[in-house]
Structures are given as C-alpha cells and as structure tokens.
Amino acid sequence: MGFLVCGVVVLTLICQSHSLDGATNPLHRFKRYQESASSEPNDCTTRTRQPMVLSKSGNFSLDVRMPGVSPTVSDTYLCVAVPVPTTRDAYIVDFEPHASMETAHHMLLYGCRTPVSTTNYWDCGSVKGTCEDEASIMYAWARNAPPTRLPPDVGFKVGGKSRITYFVLQIHYGDVHAFRDHHRDCSGLTLRMTSKPQPFIAGMYLMMSVTTVIPPGNKVTNADVACTYNSYPIYPFAFRTHTHKLGQVVSGYRIRDGKWTLIGRQTPQLPQAFYPATKGINVKYGDTLAARCVFTGEGRTTKTYIGGTSDDEMCNFYMMYYMESRHAAPFQECMEDGSKELFQNIPPEANVPITVPPDMMMHHMMHSAGAPATPEHQDDMALLQPKREEEEVLDQEYHLEEVTDWPESPLQLGQVSGLALDSDDNLVIFHRGDHQWGVNSFDNSGKYQQQSLGPIQQSTILVVDPVKGSVLKASGRNMFYLPHGITTDKDNNYWVTDVALHQVFKLSSDGRDKPLVVLGEAFEPGSDKEHFCKPTDVAVDPVTGNVYVSDGYCNARILKFSPEGKYLSHWGAGSSDRRRRVQFRIPHSLVFLPDRRELCVADRENGRIQCFVAESGEFVKEIKKQEFGGEVFAISYAPVHGGLIYAVNGESTYGHSAPLKGFVINYSTKEILDDFSPENAQEFGMPHDIVVTKDGRVFVGDAATDSVLKFSSDKAEHRSVKKGGIEVQEIEETETIIQTHLKPQHRVEVAVAKVQIPVAAQQKTAEPVQEQPQKPQQQEDDKEKTLAKQSAQGVSPAVITTLLLIPLVVVISIGVLIRYRKNRMYGDGCEVKLEQTSSGGILGKLRGKAAGGLNLGNFFATHKGYTRQGFDRLSTEGSDQEKDDENDTDSENEEYSAPPPPVGPSSSS
C-alpha cells in the first residue's frame, strides 16, 4: 500500500513539474516560436526558417528573421521576438545579415527579458516600442553592410545568468515601393553562437547627438558629442557610422591628457558596416570619448532636426568593444553635447568630408569584406595586445544594511524633511519640530494658511555625529514654518527652502540665525524670477558657487542663481525627443554631480531621475525604473565606481506603488546595483531625503516616522563600539557574522525545522556572546525510553521505513532521469543536427578558452519606441530612402581576427 501511495505522489509531482516547466522553459518558448513561425502561410518563412544547428563542440547557429511581412506604409518599423533557446550561458560570436537595402533600410538587434510581444511581430514604431523592460543594442546593419565576426575569445553573453532571454529584431522599412508586388519579407540575421565561456565580453558604446539642428543652405554644420568615461577599461575593435542623406563624415576619438586619438572615421554614405578600429586603442576611467558628424544643409529649404523619419537626420557613432568578463557592460551610451572649448582642438581631419566615387565604393566594400589586404592594411586591421589594468571593483557582495544601534541616544525630531553633509561628513538634519504639513496647510493658490502658529520654536537644523548620532550643534530657531530641502556649500553654509514661506535662504553654519541671502518673498507664491511656489530643494556648484533651486510643488522648473542670488536662467523637464517632452511633476530633490558638471533631479510624480548639463540646462539622460513604482522622492550621488546615484522612492497616489526602498544605481549603465530597507518588521514610512558620506554610509530621513536611519555595507559598523572606555571588537565580530548567516533563514519559515541543526552548530562557535538554551536532559531520556518501548512492541520502525523507502527511491530516480534528459541544453523540443567543425568551417574558428563570470545588466534605459513625429532613443536609425544600385549585393565577412591577450596575472608597479 505504501509503495502505491508513494509512487502515485511522486509521479503526480513529476507530471505537474513537467507541465509547469513547459510554460517557463526557454526550450519550450523556442519550440513555440518555431511552431508559430512555421504556421504562417507564406513561402519565404518555410524557405528561410532554419532549425537551430548544434555541433559536438558546443557551437550552434540561430536564425532571427521576420515571419513574412509586407509593410504598406513607408517608414514602417516592425519587430519580432525570438527566445534565447538555451537555459545556460551562451555567447554570440558572429552576426550574418540576410537583407538587402532594396528592401530594408536598417536592422537593429536588441536583447532584453520582456519583449512587447512573444506571439507575433508588431509595429514597434508606435508607442509599444521593443521591450517592456530595458533593451540593449547588440547589432546594427544598414546599406548592404557585410557580416561582422568578433575576435576570438570575445562574445556577447546571453541566456543563462544574463538578463537577456529574448532577441528582438527591429527592421525599418523605409520605402515600401519594393513591396508593390505584395511579396512577403523574411529579412533578418543568423547568430553564430557557442556555449563555451568567453573570457572577454563584447559590448556596444553609442555616441549620438539628439539636439543638432541643420539650417537650410548651410554648407557645413557640425554635431559634436562628448562624455567622460567612468567605468572599467574597454578595448574597441570595430566602429560604425550612421547618418541620413546630409551626413558627409563621422569621426570618433578618445581624448587622454589633452591628446586626441582617432578610433575611427568614415563616410556614412558607404555601406554602414562595422570597420576595424584603430589598432591597440583602449579607453579607461577619466578618458573622454568624443564624436563629430559633419552635415551639409545645401538643397534643403527648412531646418533639419534629429529624428527617425526620412525628413530628419541622425548622428550616430557605434563603437564595438570588449572587456574582461567580470567587469562587462553590454551597452553604454553618450548623448551629451560637446563644448566649443573642447572641440576647438579636434584634429582637422574630422572636418574634411570623404568623397567616394562610385568605382571606389565597390572596391572599398570588397576590401572590407575580407579580400586580401596589403601588409600595411593587415597591420591596421590587427588588434594589439592591450595592457589589462586592475581597477577598484565594487564588491559583488556589497549590500547596505541598517545600523540598528544608531543613534546611541534617541534624537528629538519632528517631520524630517531634509538631510545634508558638511565638509567633515557630519550629518545635517532639517526638521519641522512641532509643525506638520497637513491637508489644511495651504489653500488652492498655494498660500500658507497657518501663519498664526508662528515660526517653529525648536532648533530646526541639527548637526549630528555620523558615528554615534549625538547632536554636535543646533540652530534655526524661530525662523521657519515648514522646512523642506537643505544642502551645504564649500564654505559649510546652509542653503534651505521653506515651502510655507516660499523662500530660499543661505545661512551661516556658525549658529547665527541671520540669513546671508534670501530669495523669494515671504508667504507670497509666484512663478516669475522673483518668486517661488513651494520650493523643494537646493544644489550648489562647488566650483562656481552657482545655486540651483527646484521649484517645486506648483512650478515645474529649475532656477539657476549666482552665489549672490542673482537670477541667471531656468529650465523645465528634458527629453531625448523635444516633441514628446513630459514636464516635471514636482521636481522634489536635486544633487550636483561635481565630476560630471551635471545636475540631477528627482522628478517625484513622474517616477524618474533626469540629469542636465548644469551650465546650460541641456538634457543628458533619464533613469526610470519599474522598481521605483511611479515615485522618486530624493537622490544623492557618490563619484566612485564610475558614479553611483542613491535614491529613495515613495508611495504613489496613482496606484502604481512599489515597496518603499533605497536604491544604488550605476550612473553610466542605469543598472540597480543594490536596494535596501530597514531591518526586522520596521518599514519606511515616507523616506523623504537621502545622503551618502565619503566612506559609503547612507542616511535616510523619514518624514512619517520622524526619524533618520543609517545604512552601511561595512560589518565593522556593527562590531566596534566602546563600552565603558574599552573597545569590544573581536567577540562582536563573531556575533555579527552569525547574525548575517541567519538573516535569510528568518524569512523562510517553512524551512525553519531544516536549518535548526546547522544554526545550532554555528551558535556553538559563539558561546561567549550567544547563550543557547539547552534542552532538558530529561526530554532526551524520555525520547530514548519511548523508542525502546516501541521496539519491544513489534517490528522495528526502522525496518518498515527502509522497506517503504526502497520503492520510493526507485521512482524518484526514474523521475530525476526524466528531468535530466529534458533539461539538457537542447531538448527534444528543438530540431538538432550535427554541423561540420573542421578547421576550414566557420564555426571551427570560434573557440572559447577560459571561463569568466558576468553580471549582465540591461543598459538601454527606455521602454517605449520611436514615433514618426519625433525621435526616440530606441529608434537610433532612421530613413533616408536612398539606394545605391552598385552596393546592393551581399558581401563576405568582415573579420576582426587578432586575438585579445590571454588572461594572466597582472603586475602592479
């Protein structure tokens, strides 16, 4: 009976697992994709749809193609999603396009986790876009460009532990006259892939102008882009240029110590392939990457803007690079306008248009496609072995945790509205004392209704020791009604805002409460240069002393003042598409980025972070994450590890709230590196402001709980405290480590019984600090007596148990075998056939030699796609509806054959 019951239970579990697994397994998704594609009733699909091809060496190929489409309108953007057909890490080492410029204007391949659709192709030129989450550009093709093959030991990582589980192919059909015969198109590409880990991971860096305007009739218009590089070393090996009809030459450079080094220069009127970059070049932290596009406005009668249609222009410089796998970032971007001062020193070659006669165009294409090259050209195409440099790495185990014993003595606070740090990294708290912001505080015009309460009588500005939490000094009595934002300048002066007074103040930190500068008129809201309406925060440029004010709850703007308080300028929200700009909805918090000369804004109700060039107010980038839940209350910045943004979210009034947390975000890649919240059962109430110290400690002010919480990634923060003048460290270090090991187990109540034994074993090693209650010896004796009594009454329970377990083990073994065969890299759901791997074959040249770990992120931070009325960052290629009959033949491979250096121990000097 026991055998039958056990067998039925186990088989039921196996069947249930099989059915559930089919819905989530990538192999099942790939099979569904093949079946849905083959069900389309068109000839080109059945003719071009190839099965995935697998060789014994782990190399395979995958077709990503349109499922037989026939666009009816010019400038149509269509997308199709193809699942990555493996549960393991895989690496793309070769892209082979199958398209003609007679049909397709350009193709882009994205990688993401959640495409807009997984069942059929869709119009991705509408608001739908390509992916629901962030998408990373992996490949681009246009104008009959030849295939691209990566250097040995280099690959784009997908599947497995990466965040890329789907490929999304986007094709721009510029001129639909090619479809007058109503044929169906299956353009696309073949991905050559391998399962062998690659020691170097490929990535794409895109420099793109978004603000250029080309006046009609102008002979020369320059579009300049430049960004400071703030990540780990990259090694460019190929570049590609893209403009529409007005582009004459595009050049990319690395600037180091004032010296400009060419990465690549080409006319975009040639086939827009990936051409070899300058040999041996590398880019490291602190370098500047710059690009210039030269346009002509001759022949145009109206201004030409950056956009995605045939009437617009584009300025794109793509740079394909590789990095060590442990530091890899698959996509990076730069959209900052370069300054006139910087580009005064650009080499003259960047200003010289490249004219290519028709007879030279074909010759150049043949040379790029792998025709025999002269020795000097072979040297140009070779990659030197670059020097691998060790740089400071953000600890992969980095995680901020609450310091629960801070402060040592409770702080007497009201609603905490603002936090800042002085030059000694002391914490400065701005709070509201016994005043509160309630529903009756303001009328509909924004005027404060509770003046009769008088100013706050308590000290509203407290300087607190960041280690112990003790108050060092206090100021700000009888001055403020409803404090909000606070910051400090290089002289430790306080700059604060009061939403009730509608004013901004500069105060000395010496305790004197007489303002040094006052901006705005008391209790008078307004929207001109002399008035504010509930201003929220202040940021100060440490170099120029210029002051930036976010204004605020009524006005959607940022104002810029001189250090003396003279109005200089103001601006509103930014966008990569000026025709789709969404204005600020409560710019709530500001932070100045001194290493980038940028100002970032927490646009609270829009749930996003926007960054601008501080000097001009030009838009730079936007960070918007689903994890924010629709609201971003406050931000801070640390110029370390390439730039880290710290942020806290809030509860949304529009029904899209996410758990209240703090976030650590990579500025360059926009990836969330860590999130944190209070320990135990405590939660954030209304995290209102955040600051980060030079040593990485984080403080969050909570307006709902009238408190400030401290977070640290250093366990020593919990270990070393002084008790009675004696520093106790080693014993409490052991205690902290034990608590760290226990934390995940508290959250899994079902598994408590299973972890008691190892927990007890750990606790025995910490007897000096943790006394564990011992079970009474009588209980153990009673257990032994009970077992002895049961044995005397009949057959031993151990024998019965053993007899029941034998058939159970057999059934489980069968189930495990079934699951093992099913979960192999390529299961029965895919058609598999062997591929030749001789040394003469394409795949025979693709071999990985060493494993490398990677925590991939998605680095193209936008969710929605391009519209024909404007420009969007996902649609980085547009239409010029231009054809060249001499270039409409496919070419052979463009190969980057010189290997990167072998992995080995680096030496330091």
Short mmCIF file of N, CA, C and O in Angstrom, two decimals, residues 611-708:
data_model
loop_
_atom_site.label_atom_id
_atom_site.label_comp_id
_atom_site.label_asym_id
_atom_site.label_seq_id
_atom_site.Cartn_x
_atom_site.Cartn_y
_atom_site.Cartn_z
N CYS A 611 18.88 64.13 -15.65
CA CYS A 611 20.15 64.81 -15.45
C CYS A 611 20.37 65.81 -16.58
O CYS A 611 20.01 65.55 -17.74
N PHE A 612 20.98 66.95 -16.23
CA PHE A 612 21.18 68.05 -17.16
C PHE A 612 22.61 68.58 -17.04
O PHE A 612 23.24 68.46 -15.99
N VAL A 613 23.08 69.19 -18.15
CA VAL A 613 24.33 69.94 -18.06
C VAL A 613 24.06 71.16 -17.19
O VAL A 613 23.19 71.98 -17.49
N ALA A 614 24.78 71.27 -16.08
CA ALA A 614 24.46 72.31 -15.11
C ALA A 614 24.61 73.71 -15.68
O ALA A 614 23.84 74.62 -15.37
N GLU A 615 25.59 73.91 -16.52
CA GLU A 615 25.86 75.24 -17.05
C GLU A 615 24.76 75.72 -17.98
O GLU A 615 24.34 76.87 -17.92
N SER A 616 24.25 74.82 -18.82
CA SER A 616 23.30 75.24 -19.85
C SER A 616 21.89 74.73 -19.65
O SER A 616 20.96 75.23 -20.29
N GLY A 617 21.70 73.73 -18.81
CA GLY A 617 20.39 73.13 -18.65
C GLY A 617 20.02 72.14 -19.72
O GLY A 617 18.86 71.72 -19.82
N GLU A 618 21.00 71.75 -20.57
CA GLU A 618 20.72 70.80 -21.63
C GLU A 618 20.50 69.40 -21.06
O GLU A 618 21.23 68.96 -20.18
N PHE A 619 19.49 68.73 -21.60
CA PHE A 619 19.14 67.40 -21.12
C PHE A 619 20.24 66.39 -21.46
O PHE A 619 20.76 66.39 -22.57
N VAL A 620 20.57 65.51 -20.50
CA VAL A 620 21.60 64.50 -20.70
C VAL A 620 21.00 63.09 -20.73
O VAL A 620 21.20 62.33 -21.67
N LYS A 621 20.27 62.74 -19.68
CA LYS A 621 19.76 61.37 -19.63
C LYS A 621 18.61 61.29 -18.64
O LYS A 621 18.39 62.20 -17.81
N GLU A 622 17.91 60.16 -18.71
CA GLU A 622 16.80 59.88 -17.80
C GLU A 622 16.94 58.46 -17.27
O GLU A 622 17.30 57.55 -18.02
N ILE A 623 16.65 58.29 -16.00
CA ILE A 623 16.65 56.97 -15.37
C ILE A 623 15.25 56.75 -14.79
O ILE A 623 14.80 57.48 -13.91
N LYS A 624 14.57 55.74 -15.33
CA LYS A 624 13.23 55.43 -14.86
C LYS A 624 13.12 53.92 -14.74
O LYS A 624 13.32 53.20 -15.71
N LYS A 625 12.81 53.45 -13.55
CA LYS A 625 12.79 52.02 -13.27
C LYS A 625 11.43 51.58 -12.75
O LYS A 625 10.76 52.32 -12.01
N GLN A 626 11.06 50.36 -13.13
CA GLN A 626 9.81 49.80 -12.63
C GLN A 626 9.85 49.65 -11.12
O GLN A 626 8.83 49.78 -10.44
N GLU A 627 11.05 49.41 -10.60
CA GLU A 627 11.18 49.24 -9.15
C GLU A 627 10.85 50.51 -8.36
O GLU A 627 10.56 50.45 -7.17
N PHE A 628 10.89 51.67 -9.04
CA PHE A 628 10.56 52.92 -8.36
C PHE A 628 9.07 52.98 -8.02
O PHE A 628 8.69 53.70 -7.10
N GLY A 629 8.26 52.28 -8.80
CA GLY A 629 6.83 52.27 -8.53
C GLY A 629 6.11 53.55 -8.84
O GLY A 629 5.02 53.79 -8.33
N GLY A 630 6.69 54.43 -9.65
CA GLY A 630 5.97 55.64 -10.03
C GLY A 630 6.37 56.89 -9.30
O GLY A 630 5.94 57.99 -9.68
N GLU A 631 7.20 56.80 -8.23
CA GLU A 631 7.60 57.99 -7.50
C GLU A 631 9.06 57.88 -7.06
O GLU A 631 9.49 56.83 -6.57
N VAL A 632 9.79 58.97 -7.24
CA VAL A 632 11.16 59.09 -6.73
C VAL A 632 11.21 60.34 -5.87
O VAL A 632 11.04 61.45 -6.37
N PHE A 633 11.44 60.16 -4.57
CA PHE A 633 11.38 61.28 -3.64
C PHE A 633 12.70 62.05 -3.55
O PHE A 633 12.71 63.28 -3.49
N ALA A 634 13.82 61.35 -3.51
CA ALA A 634 15.08 62.04 -3.26
C ALA A 634 16.23 61.27 -3.87
O ALA A 634 16.15 60.05 -4.08
N ILE A 635 17.32 62.01 -4.16
CA ILE A 635 18.51 61.40 -4.75
C ILE A 635 19.77 62.01 -4.13
O ILE A 635 19.75 63.12 -3.60
N SER A 636 20.84 61.23 -4.20
CA SER A 636 22.17 61.69 -3.79
C SER A 636 23.16 61.06 -4.75
O SER A 636 22.79 60.22 -5.58
N TYR A 637 24.45 61.42 -4.63
CA TYR A 637 25.44 60.97 -5.61
C TYR A 637 26.79 60.78 -4.94
O TYR A 637 27.17 61.52 -4.03
N ALA A 638 27.50 59.73 -5.41
CA ALA A 638 28.87 59.47 -4.96
C ALA A 638 29.73 59.29 -6.21
O ALA A 638 29.44 58.41 -7.03
N PRO A 639 30.80 60.08 -6.37
CA PRO A 639 31.65 59.98 -7.57
C PRO A 639 32.65 58.83 -7.48
O PRO A 639 33.84 59.02 -7.67
N VAL A 640 32.18 57.64 -7.20
CA VAL A 640 33.04 56.45 -7.10
C VAL A 640 32.48 55.36 -8.01
O VAL A 640 31.30 55.38 -8.37
N HIS A 641 33.35 54.42 -8.40
CA HIS A 641 32.93 53.28 -9.23
C HIS A 641 32.19 53.74 -10.49
O HIS A 641 31.19 53.14 -10.90
N GLY A 642 32.67 54.81 -11.10
CA GLY A 642 32.04 55.31 -12.31
C GLY A 642 30.84 56.19 -12.05
O GLY A 642 30.19 56.64 -12.99
N GLY A 643 30.52 56.46 -10.78
CA GLY A 643 29.37 57.30 -10.44
C GLY A 643 28.21 56.47 -9.96
O GLY A 643 27.68 55.64 -10.69
N LEU A 644 27.78 56.69 -8.72
CA LEU A 644 26.65 55.96 -8.14
C LEU A 644 25.59 56.96 -7.71
O LEU A 644 25.88 57.93 -7.01
N ILE A 645 24.36 56.71 -8.11
CA ILE A 645 23.22 57.51 -7.68
C ILE A 645 22.47 56.74 -6.61
O ILE A 645 22.18 55.55 -6.77
N TYR A 646 22.19 57.41 -5.51
CA TYR A 646 21.40 56.82 -4.42
C TYR A 646 20.03 57.48 -4.45
O TYR A 646 19.92 58.70 -4.58
N ALA A 647 18.98 56.68 -4.32
CA ALA A 647 17.62 57.20 -4.45
C ALA A 647 16.69 56.49 -3.49
O ALA A 647 16.96 55.35 -3.07
N VAL A 648 15.60 57.18 -3.13
CA VAL A 648 14.52 56.55 -2.37
C VAL A 648 13.21 56.84 -3.10
O VAL A 648 13.02 57.91 -3.67
N ASN A 649 12.32 55.85 -3.09
CA ASN A 649 11.02 56.02 -3.74
C ASN A 649 9.96 56.34 -2.70
O ASN A 649 10.25 56.45 -1.50
N GLY A 650 8.72 56.48 -3.16
CA GLY A 650 7.62 56.79 -2.25
C GLY A 650 6.34 56.16 -2.74
O GLY A 650 6.27 55.59 -3.83
N GLU A 651 5.31 56.27 -1.93
CA GLU A 651 4.01 55.72 -2.30
C GLU A 651 3.36 56.60 -3.35
O GLU A 651 3.29 57.81 -3.20
N SER A 652 2.88 55.96 -4.41
CA SER A 652 2.26 56.70 -5.50
C SER A 652 0.77 56.89 -5.23
O SER A 652 0.11 56.00 -4.69
N THR A 653 0.28 58.05 -5.61
CA THR A 653 -1.17 58.31 -5.48
C THR A 653 -1.94 57.82 -6.69
O THR A 653 -3.15 58.01 -6.77
N TYR A 654 -1.22 57.20 -7.64
CA TYR A 654 -1.87 56.77 -8.88
C TYR A 654 -1.97 55.25 -8.99
O TYR A 654 -2.21 54.71 -10.05
N GLY A 655 -1.76 54.55 -7.89
CA GLY A 655 -2.00 53.12 -7.87
C GLY A 655 -0.89 52.26 -8.42
O GLY A 655 -1.13 51.12 -8.78
N HIS A 656 0.33 52.79 -8.54
CA HIS A 656 1.43 52.00 -9.09
C HIS A 656 2.56 51.87 -8.08
O HIS A 656 3.72 51.82 -8.45
N SER A 657 2.23 51.84 -6.82
CA SER A 657 3.26 51.84 -5.78
C SER A 657 4.06 50.55 -5.79
O SER A 657 3.55 49.47 -6.11
N ALA A 658 5.32 50.68 -5.44
CA ALA A 658 6.21 49.55 -5.23
C ALA A 658 6.68 49.61 -3.78
O ALA A 658 6.51 50.63 -3.11
N PRO A 659 7.26 48.53 -3.27
CA PRO A 659 7.77 48.57 -1.90
C PRO A 659 8.73 49.74 -1.71
O PRO A 659 9.53 50.05 -2.59
N LEU A 660 8.63 50.38 -0.55
CA LEU A 660 9.47 51.55 -0.27
C LEU A 660 10.89 51.08 0.04
O LEU A 660 11.11 50.30 0.96
N LYS A 661 11.84 51.55 -0.76
CA LYS A 661 13.22 51.11 -0.64
C LYS A 661 14.17 52.24 -0.99
O LYS A 661 13.78 53.27 -1.54
N GLY A 662 15.43 52.00 -0.65
CA GLY A 662 16.51 52.80 -1.18
C GLY A 662 17.20 52.03 -2.29
O GLY A 662 17.18 50.79 -2.30
N PHE A 663 17.79 52.76 -3.23
CA PHE A 663 18.41 52.13 -4.40
C PHE A 663 19.80 52.70 -4.62
O PHE A 663 20.03 53.90 -4.41
N VAL A 664 20.71 51.83 -5.06
CA VAL A 664 22.02 52.24 -5.51
C VAL A 664 22.08 51.95 -7.01
O VAL A 664 21.90 50.81 -7.43
N ILE A 665 22.33 52.99 -7.83
CA ILE A 665 22.19 52.89 -9.28
C ILE A 665 23.50 53.30 -9.94
O ILE A 665 24.09 54.33 -9.57
N ASN A 666 23.96 52.51 -10.89
CA ASN A 666 25.12 52.87 -11.70
C ASN A 666 24.71 53.99 -12.65
O ASN A 666 23.82 53.82 -13.47
N TYR A 667 25.39 55.14 -12.54
CA TYR A 667 25.00 56.28 -13.37
C TYR A 667 25.13 55.96 -14.85
O TYR A 667 24.25 56.29 -15.64
N SER A 668 26.24 55.32 -15.24
CA SER A 668 26.52 55.11 -16.66
C SER A 668 25.56 54.09 -17.28
O SER A 668 25.03 54.31 -18.36
N THR A 669 25.36 52.98 -16.57
CA THR A 669 24.56 51.89 -17.15
C THR A 669 23.10 51.92 -16.73
O THR A 669 22.28 51.20 -17.29
N LYS A 670 22.78 52.71 -15.70
CA LYS A 670 21.43 52.84 -15.16
C LYS A 670 20.97 51.55 -14.47
O LYS A 670 19.78 51.38 -14.18
N GLU A 671 21.88 50.66 -14.20
CA GLU A 671 21.54 49.39 -13.55
C GLU A 671 21.40 49.59 -12.04
O GLU A 671 22.20 50.28 -11.41
N ILE A 672 20.38 48.99 -11.44
CA ILE A 672 20.23 48.98 -9.99
C ILE A 672 21.20 47.96 -9.42
O ILE A 672 21.06 46.75 -9.65
N LEU A 673 22.18 48.43 -8.67
CA LEU A 673 23.20 47.56 -8.11
C LEU A 673 22.79 46.99 -6.75
O LEU A 673 23.26 45.91 -6.37
N ASP A 674 21.95 47.71 -6.03
CA ASP A 674 21.56 47.25 -4.69
C ASP A 674 20.27 47.98 -4.31
O ASP A 674 20.00 49.08 -4.79
N ASP A 675 19.47 47.34 -3.48
CA ASP A 675 18.36 48.03 -2.84
C ASP A 675 18.37 47.69 -1.37
O ASP A 675 18.89 46.65 -0.95
N PHE A 676 17.79 48.55 -0.55
CA PHE A 676 17.88 48.36 0.90
C PHE A 676 16.66 48.98 1.57
O PHE A 676 15.99 49.85 1.01
N SER A 677 16.38 48.50 2.76
CA SER A 677 15.26 48.98 3.56
C SER A 677 15.54 48.63 5.01
O SER A 677 16.46 47.86 5.30
N PRO A 678 14.76 49.16 5.94
CA PRO A 678 15.01 48.86 7.36
C PRO A 678 14.90 47.37 7.67
O PRO A 678 14.21 46.61 6.98
N GLU A 679 15.60 46.95 8.73
CA GLU A 679 15.61 45.55 9.13
C GLU A 679 14.37 45.21 9.94
O GLU A 679 13.59 46.07 10.35
N ASN A 680 14.23 43.89 10.17
CA ASN A 680 13.15 43.34 11.00
C ASN A 680 11.79 43.75 10.45
O ASN A 680 11.58 43.81 9.26
N ALA A 681 10.85 44.06 11.35
CA ALA A 681 9.49 44.36 10.91
C ALA A 681 9.31 45.84 10.57
O ALA A 681 8.28 46.24 10.03
N GLN A 682 10.32 46.66 10.86
CA GLN A 682 10.20 48.08 10.58
C GLN A 682 10.24 48.33 9.07
O GLN A 682 10.92 47.64 8.33
N GLU A 683 9.52 49.33 8.62
CA GLU A 683 9.50 49.70 7.22
C GLU A 683 9.64 51.22 7.11
O GLU A 683 9.43 51.96 8.07
N PHE A 684 10.02 51.65 5.90
CA PHE A 684 9.99 53.08 5.64
C PHE A 684 8.55 53.57 5.70
O PHE A 684 7.62 52.90 5.25
N GLY A 685 8.36 54.76 6.27
CA GLY A 685 7.05 55.38 6.26
C GLY A 685 6.91 56.33 5.09
O GLY A 685 6.07 56.15 4.21
N MET A 686 7.77 57.35 5.06
CA MET A 686 7.88 58.25 3.92
C MET A 686 9.33 58.70 3.81
O MET A 686 9.72 59.74 4.35
N PRO A 687 10.17 57.90 3.17
CA PRO A 687 11.57 58.31 3.01
C PRO A 687 11.64 59.58 2.19
O PRO A 687 11.27 59.58 1.01
N HIS A 688 12.10 60.67 2.79
CA HIS A 688 11.96 62.00 2.21
C HIS A 688 13.26 62.57 1.67
O HIS A 688 13.24 63.42 0.78
N ASP A 689 14.38 62.14 2.21
CA ASP A 689 15.67 62.62 1.70
C ASP A 689 16.74 61.58 1.98
O ASP A 689 16.57 60.70 2.85
N ILE A 690 17.85 61.67 1.24
CA ILE A 690 18.93 60.68 1.36
C ILE A 690 20.26 61.37 1.09
O ILE A 690 20.35 62.26 0.24
N VAL A 691 21.29 60.98 1.85
CA VAL A 691 22.66 61.46 1.61
C VAL A 691 23.61 60.28 1.79
O VAL A 691 23.30 59.30 2.48
N VAL A 692 24.79 60.37 1.17
CA VAL A 692 25.80 59.33 1.28
C VAL A 692 27.12 59.99 1.62
O VAL A 692 27.50 61.01 1.03
N THR A 693 27.83 59.45 2.60
CA THR A 693 29.10 60.02 3.05
C THR A 693 30.24 59.56 2.14
O THR A 693 30.07 58.69 1.29
N LYS A 694 31.41 60.13 2.36
CA LYS A 694 32.57 59.77 1.54
C LYS A 694 32.95 58.31 1.70
O LYS A 694 33.49 57.70 0.77
N ASP A 695 32.70 57.72 2.86
CA ASP A 695 33.05 56.32 3.08
C ASP A 695 31.89 55.37 2.82
O ASP A 695 31.94 54.19 3.17
N GLY A 696 30.83 55.85 2.19
CA GLY A 696 29.76 54.97 1.74
C GLY A 696 28.63 54.74 2.72
O GLY A 696 27.73 53.95 2.43
N ARG A 697 28.63 55.42 3.87
CA ARG A 697 27.48 55.30 4.77
C ARG A 697 26.32 56.11 4.20
O ARG A 697 26.51 57.17 3.63
N VAL A 698 25.12 55.59 4.39
CA VAL A 698 23.93 56.22 3.82
C VAL A 698 22.96 56.57 4.94
O VAL A 698 22.72 55.75 5.85
N PHE A 699 22.40 57.78 4.87
CA PHE A 699 21.39 58.21 5.83
C PHE A 699 20.11 58.55 5.08
O PHE A 699 20.15 59.20 4.03
N VAL A 700 18.98 58.11 5.63
CA VAL A 700 17.67 58.37 5.04
C VAL A 700 16.80 59.05 6.08
O VAL A 700 16.64 58.53 7.20
N GLY A 701 16.25 60.21 5.71
CA GLY A 701 15.32 60.91 6.59
C GLY A 701 13.90 60.52 6.27
O GLY A 701 13.47 60.59 5.12
N ASP A 702 13.15 60.10 7.29
CA ASP A 702 11.78 59.62 7.11
C ASP A 702 10.82 60.64 7.73
O ASP A 702 10.82 60.86 8.95
N ALA A 703 9.98 61.26 6.87
CA ALA A 703 9.07 62.30 7.34
C ALA A 703 7.87 61.73 8.07
O ALA A 703 7.21 62.45 8.82
N ALA A 704 7.55 60.46 7.86
CA ALA A 704 6.39 59.86 8.51
C ALA A 704 6.71 59.36 9.90
O ALA A 704 5.86 59.40 10.80
N THR A 705 7.93 58.87 10.11
CA THR A 705 8.30 58.31 11.41
C THR A 705 9.16 59.26 12.23
O THR A 705 9.61 58.89 13.32
N ASP A 706 9.39 60.48 11.72
CA ASP A 706 10.19 61.49 12.43
C ASP A 706 11.54 60.93 12.85
O ASP A 706 11.96 61.05 14.01
N SER A 707 12.23 60.31 11.91
CA SER A 707 13.48 59.64 12.27
C SER A 707 14.47 59.72 11.12
O SER A 707 14.11 60.03 9.99
N VAL A 708 15.72 59.40 11.44
CA VAL A 708 16.78 59.25 10.46
C VAL A 708 17.36 57.86 10.64
O VAL A 708 17.71 57.46 11.76
#
